[in-house]
Amino acid sequence: MKFNWGTGIVLAFVAFIAFIMYFVILASTYNRANHDLVTEEYYKEELAYQNEIDALTNAKDYANQFSFVNQEDGLAITFPPKMNYKKIKGKVSLYRPSNKHLDFDFPISLSNKHLLIPDKRLLDGRWDIKIYWNYQGKELLVKKSITY
């Protein structure tokens, strides 16, 4: 068998295709790369997304009045001063983009304008916070990304 340009081009294409296929198979079977959805019930939550948009619109006036302060004992969330804290009911959802096992929800139970999320629940790094609450018959939502 004689090696010519045609044979070399075919061998180069076959080698390139084998190289690409190797990396496709490696990437799809690699266990450390989690290919999970953000949430288990993605489609169900997608249908309720309009409610989230409405709650964000309702909370537009309050969004800039929240403060998030890192303290020694945890994360202190201060609610807007114009709101009566006794009438606030809801939950705070903390989402950790790097590890879904660290996500948790925290009920809003206020004795003053501050809500403290304990330090033992929070690891250093990025957290996405959603504050869902009901105030005077309106559903409200504030989203914030913080680095703890």
Coordinates of C-alpha atoms in Angstrom, one line a residue:
M1 CA 0.0 0.0 0.0
K2 CA 1.3 3.3 -1.0
F3 CA 0.8 6.4 1.3
N4 CA -0.3 9.4 -0.7
W5 CA -2.1 12.7 -0.1
G6 CA -5.6 11.2 -0.3
T7 CA -4.7 8.6 2.3
G8 CA -3.2 11.2 4.6
I9 CA -6.3 13.5 4.4
V10 CA -8.6 10.5 5.2
L11 CA -6.4 9.5 8.1
A12 CA -6.3 13.1 9.4
F13 CA -10.1 13.3 9.3
V14 CA -10.6 9.9 11.0
A15 CA -8.1 11.0 13.7
F16 CA -9.9 14.3 14.2
I17 CA -13.3 12.7 14.5
A18 CA -12.0 10.1 16.9
F19 CA -10.4 12.9 19.0
I20 CA -13.7 14.8 19.1
M21 CA -15.8 11.7 19.9
Y22 CA -13.4 10.8 22.8
F23 CA -14.0 14.2 24.4
V24 CA -17.8 14.1 23.9
I25 CA -18.0 10.7 25.5
L26 CA -15.7 11.8 28.3
A27 CA -17.7 15.0 29.0
S28 CA -21.0 13.2 29.0
T29 CA -20.0 10.3 31.3
Y30 CA -17.8 12.3 33.8
N31 CA -19.4 11.9 37.2
R32 CA -17.9 15.0 38.8
A33 CA -19.7 17.3 36.3
N34 CA -23.2 17.6 37.6
H35 CA -25.7 18.1 34.8
D36 CA -28.6 18.7 37.1
L37 CA -31.4 21.2 36.4
V38 CA -31.6 24.2 38.7
T39 CA -34.7 22.7 40.2
E40 CA -36.2 19.2 40.1
E41 CA -39.6 20.4 39.0
Y42 CA -38.4 22.9 36.3
Y43 CA -41.5 22.8 34.1
K44 CA -43.9 23.1 37.0
E45 CA -42.1 26.2 38.2
E46 CA -42.0 27.6 34.7
L47 CA -45.8 27.6 34.7
A48 CA -45.9 29.6 37.9
Y49 CA -43.3 32.2 36.7
Q50 CA -45.9 34.8 35.9
N51 CA -46.8 34.9 39.6
E52 CA -43.1 35.6 40.4
I53 CA -43.1 38.4 37.9
D54 CA -46.2 40.0 39.5
A55 CA -44.6 39.7 42.9
L56 CA -41.4 41.4 41.7
T57 CA -43.5 44.2 40.2
N58 CA -45.5 44.6 43.5
A59 CA -42.2 44.8 45.5
K60 CA -40.5 47.3 43.1
D61 CA -40.9 50.2 45.6
Y62 CA -39.5 48.1 48.5
A63 CA -36.5 46.4 46.7
N64 CA -34.0 49.1 47.4
Q65 CA -35.0 49.5 51.1
F66 CA -33.7 46.1 52.1
S67 CA -30.3 45.8 53.6
F68 CA -28.1 42.7 53.9
V69 CA -25.3 42.9 56.5
N70 CA -22.8 40.1 57.3
Q71 CA -22.5 39.8 61.1
E72 CA -20.5 37.5 63.3
D73 CA -23.6 35.4 64.1
G74 CA -25.0 35.3 60.6
L75 CA -26.6 37.4 57.8
A76 CA -29.0 40.1 59.0
I77 CA -31.7 41.1 56.6
T78 CA -33.4 44.4 57.5
F79 CA -36.9 45.0 56.1
P80 CA -38.1 48.4 54.9
P81 CA -38.8 50.8 57.7
K82 CA -42.3 51.8 56.4
M83 CA -43.6 48.2 56.8
N84 CA -45.3 47.0 60.0
Y85 CA -43.1 44.0 60.7
K86 CA -45.9 42.3 62.7
K87 CA -47.9 41.9 59.5
I88 CA -45.1 40.3 57.4
K89 CA -45.4 36.6 56.7
G90 CA -43.4 34.6 54.2
K91 CA -40.1 32.8 53.6
V92 CA -36.6 33.5 52.6
S93 CA -35.1 31.0 50.1
L94 CA -31.3 30.7 49.8
Y95 CA -29.9 29.1 46.7
R96 CA -26.3 28.1 46.3
P97 CA -25.4 27.9 42.6
S98 CA -22.4 25.7 43.2
N99 CA -24.1 23.0 45.3
K100 CA -27.8 22.3 45.4
H101 CA -27.5 20.4 48.7
L102 CA -26.8 23.6 50.5
D103 CA -30.1 25.3 49.4
F104 CA -32.6 25.9 52.1
D105 CA -35.7 27.9 53.0
F106 CA -36.1 30.0 56.1
P107 CA -39.5 31.2 57.5
I108 CA -39.9 34.9 58.1
S109 CA -40.5 35.3 61.8
L110 CA -39.9 38.9 62.9
S111 CA -39.8 40.3 66.4
N112 CA -38.3 43.5 65.0
K113 CA -37.3 44.8 61.5
H114 CA -34.4 42.4 61.3
L115 CA -34.3 38.7 60.3
L116 CA -31.1 36.8 61.2
I117 CA -30.0 33.8 59.2
P118 CA -27.6 31.8 61.4
D119 CA -24.0 31.6 60.4
K120 CA -23.9 27.8 60.8
R121 CA -26.2 27.5 57.8
L122 CA -24.2 29.8 55.5
L123 CA -20.8 28.9 53.9
D124 CA -18.6 31.5 52.4
G125 CA -19.3 32.2 48.7
R126 CA -22.1 33.4 46.5
W127 CA -25.8 33.0 47.5
D128 CA -28.9 34.0 45.6
I129 CA -31.6 35.1 48.0
K130 CA -35.3 35.3 47.3
I131 CA -37.6 36.9 49.9
Y132 CA -41.2 36.0 49.4
W133 CA -43.6 37.7 51.7
N134 CA -47.3 38.7 52.0
Y135 CA -48.1 42.2 53.2
Q136 CA -51.5 43.8 53.2
G137 CA -52.9 41.1 50.9
K138 CA -50.2 41.5 48.3
E139 CA -47.6 38.9 47.3
L140 CA -44.2 40.4 47.1
L141 CA -40.7 39.2 46.1
V142 CA -37.2 40.6 46.2
K143 CA -34.2 38.9 44.7
K144 CA -30.6 39.6 45.6
S145 CA -27.2 37.9 45.0
I146 CA -24.7 38.3 47.8
T147 CA -21.3 37.0 48.7
Y148 CA -21.1 35.8 52.3

